[in-house]
PDB file of C-alpha atoms and ligand atoms in Angstrom:
ATOM      1  CA  MET E   1     132.327 106.167  85.702  1.00  0.00           C
ATOM      2  CA  LYS E   2     130.958 108.045  88.688  1.00  0.00           C
ATOM      3  CA  VAL E   3     127.663 106.732  90.122  1.00  0.00           C
ATOM      4  CA  LEU E   4     125.308 109.004  92.056  1.00  0.00           C
ATOM      5  CA  VAL E   5     122.820 107.260  94.351  1.00  0.00           C
ATOM      6  CA  ALA E   6     119.813 109.071  95.823  1.00  0.00           C
ATOM      7  CA  VAL E   7     119.066 108.019  99.403  1.00  0.00           C
ATOM      8  CA  LYS E   8     115.906 109.204 101.135  1.00  0.00           C
ATOM      9  CA  ARG E   9     115.290 109.271 104.877  1.00  0.00           C
ATOM     10  CA  VAL E  10     111.903 107.710 105.564  1.00  0.00           C
ATOM     11  CA  ILE E  11     109.984 106.178 108.473  1.00  0.00           C
ATOM     12  CA  ASP E  12     111.491 102.717 109.082  1.00  0.00           C
ATOM     13  CA  PHE E  13     109.513 100.012 107.291  1.00  0.00           C
ATOM     14  CA  ASN E  14     108.931  98.134 110.582  1.00  0.00           C
ATOM     15  CA  VAL E  15     107.180 101.075 112.253  1.00  0.00           C
ATOM     16  CA  LYS E  16     103.388 101.196 112.394  1.00  0.00           C
ATOM     17  CA  VAL E  17     102.652 104.584 110.873  1.00  0.00           C
ATOM     18  CA  ARG E  18     100.188 106.771 112.803  1.00  0.00           C
ATOM     19  CA  VAL E  19      98.131 109.570 111.320  1.00  0.00           C
ATOM     20  CA  LYS E  20      98.202 112.893 113.211  1.00  0.00           C
ATOM     21  CA  PRO E  21      94.892 113.641 114.958  1.00  0.00           C
ATOM     22  CA  ASP E  22      94.323 116.763 112.795  1.00  0.00           C
ATOM     23  CA  GLY E  23      94.799 114.773 109.560  1.00  0.00           C
ATOM     24  CA  SER E  24      97.639 117.041 108.429  1.00  0.00           C
ATOM     25  CA  GLY E  25     100.110 114.177 107.937  1.00  0.00           C
ATOM     26  CA  VAL E  26     101.700 111.282 109.803  1.00  0.00           C
ATOM     27  CA  GLU E  27     103.559 111.320 113.118  1.00  0.00           C
ATOM     28  CA  THR E  28     107.329 111.523 112.668  1.00  0.00           C
ATOM     29  CA  ALA E  29     108.310 112.786 116.149  1.00  0.00           C
ATOM     30  CA  ASN E  30     110.196 110.094 118.108  1.00  0.00           C
ATOM     31  CA  VAL E  31     109.712 107.629 115.253  1.00  0.00           C
ATOM     32  CA  LYS E  32     112.564 105.440 113.982  1.00  0.00           C
ATOM     33  CA  MET E  33     113.768 106.679 110.592  1.00  0.00           C
ATOM     34  CA  SER E  34     115.897 104.701 108.117  1.00  0.00           C
ATOM     35  CA  MET E  35     117.095 104.698 104.530  1.00  0.00           C
ATOM     36  CA  ASN E  36     114.309 103.983 102.037  1.00  0.00           C
ATOM     37  CA  PRO E  37     114.674 100.199 101.359  1.00  0.00           C
ATOM     38  CA  PHE E  38     114.779 100.668  97.544  1.00  0.00           C
ATOM     39  CA  ASP E  39     117.643 103.143  98.036  1.00  0.00           C
ATOM     40  CA  GLU E  40     119.609 100.552 100.059  1.00  0.00           C
ATOM     41  CA  ILE E  41     119.266  98.367  96.965  1.00  0.00           C
ATOM     42  CA  GLY E  42     120.517 101.324  94.884  1.00  0.00           C
ATOM     43  CA  VAL E  43     123.601 101.770  97.085  1.00  0.00           C
ATOM     44  CA  GLU E  44     124.290  98.021  96.937  1.00  0.00           C
ATOM     45  CA  GLU E  45     124.065  98.005  93.130  1.00  0.00           C
ATOM     46  CA  ALA E  46     126.428 100.987  92.828  1.00  0.00           C
ATOM     47  CA  LEU E  47     128.924  99.259  95.136  1.00  0.00           C
ATOM     48  CA  ARG E  48     128.716  96.055  93.088  1.00  0.00           C
ATOM     49  CA  LEU E  49     129.393  98.058  89.883  1.00  0.00           C
ATOM     50  CA  LYS E  50     132.450  99.542  91.590  1.00  0.00           C
ATOM     51  CA  GLU E  51     133.626  96.130  92.784  1.00  0.00           C
ATOM     52  CA  LYS E  52     133.308  94.802  89.212  1.00  0.00           C
ATOM     53  CA  GLY E  53     135.407  97.721  87.924  1.00  0.00           C
ATOM     54  CA  ALA E  54     132.483  99.319  86.031  1.00  0.00           C
ATOM     55  CA  ALA E  55     132.289 102.304  88.413  1.00  0.00           C
ATOM     56  CA  THR E  56     135.089 104.377  89.921  1.00  0.00           C
ATOM     57  CA  GLU E  57     133.270 106.358  92.600  1.00  0.00           C
ATOM     58  CA  VAL E  58     129.965 106.056  94.459  1.00  0.00           C
ATOM     59  CA  VAL E  59     128.412 109.293  95.756  1.00  0.00           C
ATOM     60  CA  ALA E  60     125.329 109.170  98.034  1.00  0.00           C
ATOM     61  CA  VAL E  61     122.981 112.176  97.844  1.00  0.00           C
ATOM     62  CA  SER E  62     120.186 113.001 100.267  1.00  0.00           C
ATOM     63  CA  LEU E  63     117.885 116.007 100.308  1.00  0.00           C
ATOM     64  CA  GLY E  64     116.045 117.337 103.308  1.00  0.00           C
ATOM     65  CA  VAL E  65     116.476 118.169 106.993  1.00  0.00           C
ATOM     66  CA  GLN E  66     119.769 118.014 108.900  1.00  0.00           C
ATOM     67  CA  ALA E  67     119.076 114.435 110.048  1.00  0.00           C
ATOM     68  CA  CYS E  68     119.393 113.222 106.420  1.00  0.00           C
ATOM     69  CA  GLN E  69     123.113 113.184 107.161  1.00  0.00           C
ATOM     70  CA  GLU E  70     122.482 109.965 109.164  1.00  0.00           C
ATOM     71  CA  THR E  71     121.079 108.373 106.014  1.00  0.00           C
ATOM     72  CA  ILE E  72     124.141 109.472 104.056  1.00  0.00           C
ATOM     73  CA  ARG E  73     126.377 108.024 106.820  1.00  0.00           C
ATOM     74  CA  THR E  74     124.570 104.692 106.436  1.00  0.00           C
ATOM     75  CA  ALA E  75     125.393 104.715 102.707  1.00  0.00           C
ATOM     76  CA  LEU E  76     129.009 105.628 103.519  1.00  0.00           C
ATOM     77  CA  ALA E  77     129.180 102.775 106.036  1.00  0.00           C
ATOM     78  CA  MET E  78     127.923 100.374 103.351  1.00  0.00           C
ATOM     79  CA  GLY E  79     130.854 101.527 101.197  1.00  0.00           C
ATOM     80  CA  ALA E  80     129.938 104.720  99.306  1.00  0.00           C
ATOM     81  CA  ASP E  81     132.953 107.028  98.880  1.00  0.00           C
ATOM     82  CA  ARG E  82     131.443 110.378  99.790  1.00  0.00           C
ATOM     83  CA  GLY E  83     128.149 112.142 100.377  1.00  0.00           C
ATOM     84  CA  ILE E  84     126.250 115.239  99.302  1.00  0.00           C
ATOM     85  CA  HIS E  85     123.542 116.718 101.516  1.00  0.00           C
ATOM     86  CA  VAL E  86     121.158 119.332 100.167  1.00  0.00           C
ATOM     87  CA  LEU E  87     119.843 120.920 103.348  1.00  0.00           C
ATOM     88  CA  THR E  88     116.276 122.227 103.454  1.00  0.00           C
ATOM     89  CA  ASP E  89     113.381 122.209 105.919  1.00  0.00           C
ATOM     90  CA  VAL E  90     110.869 122.587 103.084  1.00  0.00           C
ATOM     91  CA  GLU E  91     108.668 119.512 102.554  1.00  0.00           C
ATOM     92  CA  LEU E  92     110.069 118.132  99.290  1.00  0.00           C
ATOM     93  CA  GLN E  93     107.822 116.770  96.560  1.00  0.00           C
ATOM     94  CA  PRO E  94     109.113 114.635  93.654  1.00  0.00           C
ATOM     95  CA  LEU E  95     109.421 117.516  91.150  1.00  0.00           C
ATOM     96  CA  ALA E  96     111.521 119.555  93.594  1.00  0.00           C
ATOM     97  CA  VAL E  97     113.678 116.494  94.366  1.00  0.00           C
ATOM     98  CA  ALA E  98     114.154 115.823  90.635  1.00  0.00           C
ATOM     99  CA  LYS E  99     115.140 119.464  89.999  1.00  0.00           C
ATOM    100  CA  LEU E 100     117.588 119.462  92.914  1.00  0.00           C
ATOM    101  CA  LEU E 101     119.087 116.137  91.792  1.00  0.00           C
ATOM    102  CA  ALA E 102     119.367 117.471  88.215  1.00  0.00           C
ATOM    103  CA  ALA E 103     121.329 120.458  89.581  1.00  0.00           C
ATOM    104  CA  VAL E 104     123.621 118.107  91.547  1.00  0.00           C
ATOM    105  CA  VAL E 105     124.084 115.998  88.381  1.00  0.00           C
ATOM    106  CA  LYS E 106     125.137 119.098  86.390  1.00  0.00           C
ATOM    107  CA  LYS E 107     127.740 119.820  89.067  1.00  0.00           C
ATOM    108  CA  GLU E 108     129.016 116.245  89.481  1.00  0.00           C
ATOM    109  CA  ASN E 109     128.704 114.811  85.932  1.00  0.00           C
ATOM    110  CA  PRO E 110     128.043 111.178  86.888  1.00  0.00           C
ATOM    111  CA  GLY E 111     127.675 108.487  84.204  1.00  0.00           C
ATOM    112  CA  LEU E 112     124.807 106.867  86.060  1.00  0.00           C
ATOM    113  CA  VAL E 113     122.226 107.960  88.644  1.00  0.00           C
ATOM    114  CA  ILE E 114     120.469 105.265  90.680  1.00  0.00           C
ATOM    115  CA  LEU E 115     117.245 105.939  92.616  1.00  0.00           C
ATOM    116  CA  GLY E 116     114.690 103.707  94.258  1.00  0.00           C
ATOM    117  CA  LYS E 117     111.596 102.929  92.198  1.00  0.00           C
ATOM    118  CA  GLN E 118     109.567 104.538  94.992  1.00  0.00           C
ATOM    119  CA  ALA E 119     109.908 106.018  98.432  1.00  0.00           C
ATOM    120  CA  ILE E 120     107.918 103.960 100.952  1.00  0.00           C
ATOM    121  CA  ASP E 121     106.526 107.086 102.636  1.00  0.00           C
ATOM    122  CA  ASP E 122     104.901 108.915  99.698  1.00  0.00           C
ATOM    123  CA  ASP E 123     104.782 105.927  97.260  1.00  0.00           C
ATOM    124  CA  CYS E 124     105.036 108.451  94.421  1.00  0.00           C
ATOM    125  CA  ASN E 125     107.219 106.489  91.949  1.00  0.00           C
ATOM    126  CA  GLN E 126     107.909 109.730  90.072  1.00  0.00           C
ATOM    127  CA  THR E 127     111.327 111.131  90.933  1.00  0.00           C
ATOM    128  CA  GLY E 128     113.519 108.911  88.715  1.00  0.00           C
ATOM    129  CA  GLN E 129     111.300 109.431  85.687  1.00  0.00           C
ATOM    130  CA  MET E 130     111.155 113.214  86.241  1.00  0.00           C
ATOM    131  CA  LEU E 131     114.929 113.388  86.690  1.00  0.00           C
ATOM    132  CA  ALA E 132     115.546 111.484  83.417  1.00  0.00           C
ATOM    133  CA  ALA E 133     113.137 113.849  81.629  1.00  0.00           C
ATOM    134  CA  LEU E 134     114.769 116.997  83.075  1.00  0.00           C
ATOM    135  CA  LEU E 135     118.230 115.761  82.066  1.00  0.00           C
ATOM    136  CA  GLY E 136     117.114 114.354  78.703  1.00  0.00           C
ATOM    137  CA  TRP E 137     118.781 111.031  79.674  1.00  0.00           C
ATOM    138  CA  SER E 138     117.710 107.458  79.032  1.00  0.00           C
ATOM    139  CA  GLN E 139     115.919 105.675  81.865  1.00  0.00           C
ATOM    140  CA  GLY E 140     115.587 102.071  82.997  1.00  0.00           C
ATOM    141  CA  THR E 141     112.934 101.867  85.698  1.00  0.00           C
ATOM    142  CA  PHE E 142     111.982  98.922  87.969  1.00  0.00           C
ATOM    143  CA  ALA E 143     115.387  97.307  87.309  1.00  0.00           C
ATOM    144  CA  SER E 144     115.843  93.714  88.459  1.00  0.00           C
ATOM    145  CA  LYS E 145     119.250  93.344  86.714  1.00  0.00           C
ATOM    146  CA  VAL E 146     121.841  95.897  85.589  1.00  0.00           C
ATOM    147  CA  ALA E 147     125.000  95.287  83.518  1.00  0.00           C
ATOM    148  CA  VAL E 148     127.422  97.784  81.979  1.00  0.00           C
ATOM    149  CA  ASN E 149     128.751  96.879  78.492  1.00  0.00           C
ATOM    150  CA  ALA E 150     131.069  99.368  76.756  1.00  0.00           C
ATOM    151  CA  GLY E 151     129.081 102.613  76.943  1.00  0.00           C
ATOM    152  CA  ASP E 152     125.723 100.866  77.152  1.00  0.00           C
ATOM    153  CA  LEU E 153     123.690  99.741  80.097  1.00  0.00           C
ATOM    154  CA  ALA E 154     121.663  96.542  79.889  1.00  0.00           C
ATOM    155  CA  VAL E 155     118.680  96.758  82.245  1.00  0.00           C
ATOM    156  CA  THR E 156     116.202  93.975  82.905  1.00  0.00           C
ATOM    157  CA  ARG E 157     112.832  95.339  84.015  1.00  0.00           C
ATOM    158  CA  GLU E 158     110.094  93.512  85.871  1.00  0.00           C
ATOM    159  CA  VAL E 159     106.873  94.079  83.965  1.00  0.00           C
ATOM    160  CA  ASP E 160     103.480  92.364  84.004  1.00  0.00           C
ATOM    161  CA  GLY E 161     103.828  88.984  82.401  1.00  0.00           C
ATOM    162  CA  GLY E 162     107.622  88.737  82.410  1.00  0.00           C
ATOM    163  CA  LEU E 163     110.940  90.482  82.060  1.00  0.00           C
ATOM    164  CA  GLU E 164     111.729  93.258  79.605  1.00  0.00           C
ATOM    165  CA  SER E 165     115.344  93.882  78.525  1.00  0.00           C
ATOM    166  CA  VAL E 166     116.330  97.402  77.505  1.00  0.00           C
ATOM    167  CA  ALA E 167     119.698  98.756  76.298  1.00  0.00           C
ATOM    168  CA  LEU E 168     120.360 102.307  77.496  1.00  0.00           C
ATOM    169  CA  LYS E 169     122.968 104.750  76.257  1.00  0.00           C
ATOM    170  CA  LEU E 170     124.979 106.188  79.130  1.00  0.00           C
ATOM    171  CA  PRO E 171     124.582 108.548  80.922  1.00  0.00           C
ATOM    172  CA  ALA E 172     121.358 107.131  82.274  1.00  0.00           C
ATOM    173  CA  VAL E 173     118.941 107.011  85.198  1.00  0.00           C
ATOM    174  CA  VAL E 174     118.039 103.650  86.747  1.00  0.00           C
ATOM    175  CA  THR E 175     115.429 102.958  89.408  1.00  0.00           C
ATOM    176  CA  THR E 176     115.687  99.810  91.517  1.00  0.00           C
ATOM    177  CA  ASP E 177     113.125  97.068  92.025  1.00  0.00           C
ATOM    178  CA  LEU E 178     113.048  94.705  94.992  1.00  0.00           C
ATOM    179  CA  ARG E 179     114.756  91.728  93.340  1.00  0.00           C
ATOM    180  CA  LEU E 180     117.783  93.631  91.977  1.00  0.00           C
ATOM    181  CA  ASN E 181     119.983  92.504  94.883  1.00  0.00           C
ATOM    182  CA  GLU E 182     120.156  91.946  98.634  1.00  0.00           C
ATOM    183  CA  PRO E 183     121.834  94.940 100.307  1.00  0.00           C
ATOM    184  CA  ARG E 184     124.827  94.266 102.553  1.00  0.00           C
ATOM    185  CA  TYR E 185     124.990  95.163 106.235  1.00  0.00           C
ATOM    186  CA  ALA E 186     127.567  97.723 107.268  1.00  0.00           C
ATOM    187  CA  SER E 187     130.337  96.148 109.371  1.00  0.00           C
ATOM    188  CA  LEU E 188     131.473  97.858 112.574  1.00  0.00           C
ATOM    189  CA  PRO E 189     134.890  98.859 111.117  1.00  0.00           C
ATOM    190  CA  ASN E 190     133.111 100.342 108.085  1.00  0.00           C
ATOM    191  CA  ILE E 191     130.709 102.281 110.348  1.00  0.00           C
ATOM    192  CA  MET E 192     133.791 103.750 112.077  1.00  0.00           C
ATOM    193  CA  LYS E 193     135.475 104.525 108.734  1.00  0.00           C
ATOM    194  CA  ALA E 194     132.308 106.207 107.454  1.00  0.00           C
ATOM    195  CA  LYS E 195     132.566 108.854 110.187  1.00  0.00           C
ATOM    196  CA  LYS E 196     135.654 110.234 108.423  1.00  0.00           C
ATOM    197  CA  LYS E 197     134.268 110.240 104.883  1.00  0.00           C
ATOM    198  CA  PRO E 198     133.361 113.701 103.531  1.00  0.00           C
ATOM    199  CA  ILE E 199     129.798 114.996 103.170  1.00  0.00           C
ATOM    200  CA  GLU E 200     129.439 118.154 101.098  1.00  0.00           C
ATOM    201  CA  ALA E 201     126.688 120.512 102.294  1.00  0.00           C
ATOM    202  CA  LEU E 202     124.617 122.340  99.681  1.00  0.00           C
ATOM    203  CA  THR E 203     121.348 124.296  99.698  1.00  0.00           C
ATOM    204  CA  PRO E 204     118.552 124.679  97.123  1.00  0.00           C
ATOM    205  CA  ASP E 205     119.582 128.364  96.868  1.00  0.00           C
ATOM    206  CA  ALA E 206     123.164 127.480  96.018  1.00  0.00           C
ATOM    207  CA  LEU E 207     121.834 125.078  93.354  1.00  0.00           C
ATOM    208  CA  GLY E 208     119.458 127.733  91.981  1.00  0.00           C
ATOM    209  CA  VAL E 209     116.326 125.638  92.604  1.00  0.00           C
ATOM    210  CA  ASP E 210     113.056 126.732  94.225  1.00  0.00           C
ATOM    211  CA  PRO E 211     111.918 123.645  96.186  1.00  0.00           C
ATOM    212  CA  ALA E 212     108.500 125.042  97.223  1.00  0.00           C
ATOM    213  CA  PRO E 213     105.690 122.432  97.101  1.00  0.00           C
ATOM    214  CA  ARG E 214     103.404 122.582  94.052  1.00  0.00           C
ATOM    215  CA  LEU E 215     100.773 120.203  95.384  1.00  0.00           C
ATOM    216  CA  LYS E 216      98.619 120.860  98.435  1.00  0.00           C
ATOM    217  CA  LEU E 217      98.015 117.991 100.823  1.00  0.00           C
ATOM    218  CA  VAL E 218      94.305 118.033 101.585  1.00  0.00           C
ATOM    219  CA  LYS E 219      93.934 115.330 104.238  1.00  0.00           C
ATOM    220  CA  VAL E 220      95.537 112.144 105.521  1.00  0.00           C
ATOM    221  CA  GLU E 221      93.234 109.443 106.924  1.00  0.00           C
ATOM    222  CA  GLU E 222      93.719 106.011 108.494  1.00  0.00           C
ATOM    223  CA  PRO E 223      92.441 103.185 106.288  1.00  0.00           C
ATOM    224  CA  ALA E 224      89.079 101.814 107.468  1.00  0.00           C
ATOM    225  CA  LYS E 225      89.526  99.324 110.335  1.00  0.00           C
ATOM    226  CA  ARG E 226      89.023  95.698 109.311  1.00  0.00           C
ATOM    227  CA  GLN E 227      86.413  93.833 111.334  1.00  0.00           C
ATOM    228  CA  ALA E 228      87.475  90.676 113.145  1.00  0.00           C
ATOM    229  CA  GLY E 229      86.825  87.435 111.229  1.00  0.00           C
ATOM    230  CA  GLN E 230      84.277  84.811 112.324  1.00  0.00           C
ATOM    231  CA  LYS E 231      84.539  81.020 112.283  1.00  0.00           C
ATOM    232  CA  VAL E 232      81.544  79.185 110.871  1.00  0.00           C
ATOM    233  CA  LYS E 233      80.615  75.546 111.539  1.00  0.00           C
ATOM    234  CA  SER E 234      79.213  74.624 108.157  1.00  0.00           C
ATOM    235  CA  VAL E 235      78.877  75.714 104.552  1.00  0.00           C
ATOM    236  CA  ALA E 236      75.164  76.292 105.176  1.00  0.00           C
ATOM    237  CA  GLU E 237      75.979  78.741 107.980  1.00  0.00           C
ATOM    238  CA  LEU E 238      78.532  80.481 105.729  1.00  0.00           C
ATOM    239  CA  VAL E 239      75.982  80.863 102.926  1.00  0.00           C
ATOM    240  CA  ASP E 240      73.398  82.124 105.392  1.00  0.00           C
ATOM    241  CA  LYS E 241      75.805  84.788 106.771  1.00  0.00           C
ATOM    242  CA  LEU E 242      76.896  85.868 103.301  1.00  0.00           C
ATOM    243  CA  ARG E 243      73.244  86.195 102.255  1.00  0.00           C
ATOM    244  CA  ASN E 244      71.658  87.719 105.362  1.00  0.00           C
ATOM    245  CA  GLU E 245      74.493  89.521 107.225  1.00  0.00           C
ATOM    246  CA  ALA E 246      77.021  90.588 104.604  1.00  0.00           C
ATOM    247  CA  LYS E 247      74.310  90.716 101.917  1.00  0.00           C
ATOM    248  CA  VAL E 248      76.855  89.903  99.216  1.00  0.00           C
ATOM    249  CA  ILE E 249      75.017  86.945  97.582  1.00  0.00           C
TER     250      ILE E 249
HETATM  251  P1  LIG U 301     109.328 108.842  94.927  1.00  0.00           P
HETATM  252  O1  LIG U 301     109.240 109.306  93.501  1.00  0.00           O
HETATM  253  O2  LIG U 301     109.013 109.915  95.935  1.00  0.00           O
HETATM  254  O3  LIG U 301     108.551 107.562  95.178  1.00  0.00           O
HETATM  255  O4  LIG U 301     110.878 108.502  95.213  1.00  0.00           O
HETATM  256  C1  LIG U 301     111.641 107.683  94.348  1.00  0.00           C
HETATM  257  C2  LIG U 301     113.119 107.770  94.686  1.00  0.00           C
HETATM  258  O5  LIG U 301     113.586 109.121  94.563  1.00  0.00           O
HETATM  259  C3  LIG U 301     113.516 107.348  96.095  1.00  0.00           C
HETATM  260  O6  LIG U 301     113.629 105.951  96.219  1.00  0.00           O
HETATM  261  C4  LIG U 301     114.879 108.047  96.223  1.00  0.00           C
HETATM  262  O7  LIG U 301     115.887 107.312  95.543  1.00  0.00           O
HETATM  263  C5  LIG U 301     114.658 109.356  95.466  1.00  0.00           C
HETATM  264  N1  LIG U 301     114.279 110.429  96.419  1.00  0.00           N
HETATM  265  C6  LIG U 301     113.032 110.927  96.651  1.00  0.00           C
HETATM  266  N2  LIG U 301     113.076 111.889  97.603  1.00  0.00           N
HETATM  267  C7  LIG U 301     114.387 111.993  97.982  1.00  0.00           C
HETATM  268  C8  LIG U 301     115.101 112.796  98.938  1.00  0.00           C
HETATM  269  N3  LIG U 301     114.477 113.703  99.695  1.00  0.00           N
HETATM  270  N4  LIG U 301     116.442 112.608  99.055  1.00  0.00           N
HETATM  271  C9  LIG U 301     117.081 111.697  98.291  1.00  0.00           C
HETATM  272  N5  LIG U 301     116.468 110.913  97.381  1.00  0.00           N
HETATM  273  C10 LIG U 301     115.152 111.054  97.229  1.00  0.00           C
END
């Protein structure tokens, strides 16, 4: 079974994100970019399926600007076999990503597609679900455990109040939750080896998909600044401040 893993290039999770002064988006110039953390978990899971003999090939796919190739190289250094890069400078929204991934799926015929449950930049949590709908495939979202059993996929999902177990018919789409696994670090020899692994270059045109945005971004704002806390000496002082300053009691 071939496994396709979607890997998105996002602002590194350690970076303090800054809003552009004109409110048109966030600063990305000279900002450290990395693989979306949920996609690292996706790559790790695909590699574990291959190591267990349940998968034969792991293909990492990224969509976007030229620099997305770095994200694909990271997946290759972790152990993915090859990469696919769909090159576009258009700002991609989840529906466009899902359509492009669906076109790649038609070309590659994988048995399983793994995505992150959400990208930490747009927090949309939409792409996996849209992809499953476009393909007419089963989906197991927010997966915290995945096991392949003879043509079926057992997925444990983290839901409010506990764990839900679903059995999916393959081919299927799975989106990863935080506790699915702990991604491996790429070793230096594997980083060197990854430089020689192939990355196929595609375009939305070649895939017959129009990636133009459908939603208009109106404005991006910083969250309101939190005021510094105060230390009080007694419960009476606390009650007084809550009543007369904060006016919440
Ligand atoms: P979202 O629906 O935007 O929160 O993204 C969910 C998942 O879709 C991500 O974790 C990725 O696996 C995948 N994805 C979204 N955008 C891209 C992209 N440009 N390239 C590759 N994968 C993507």
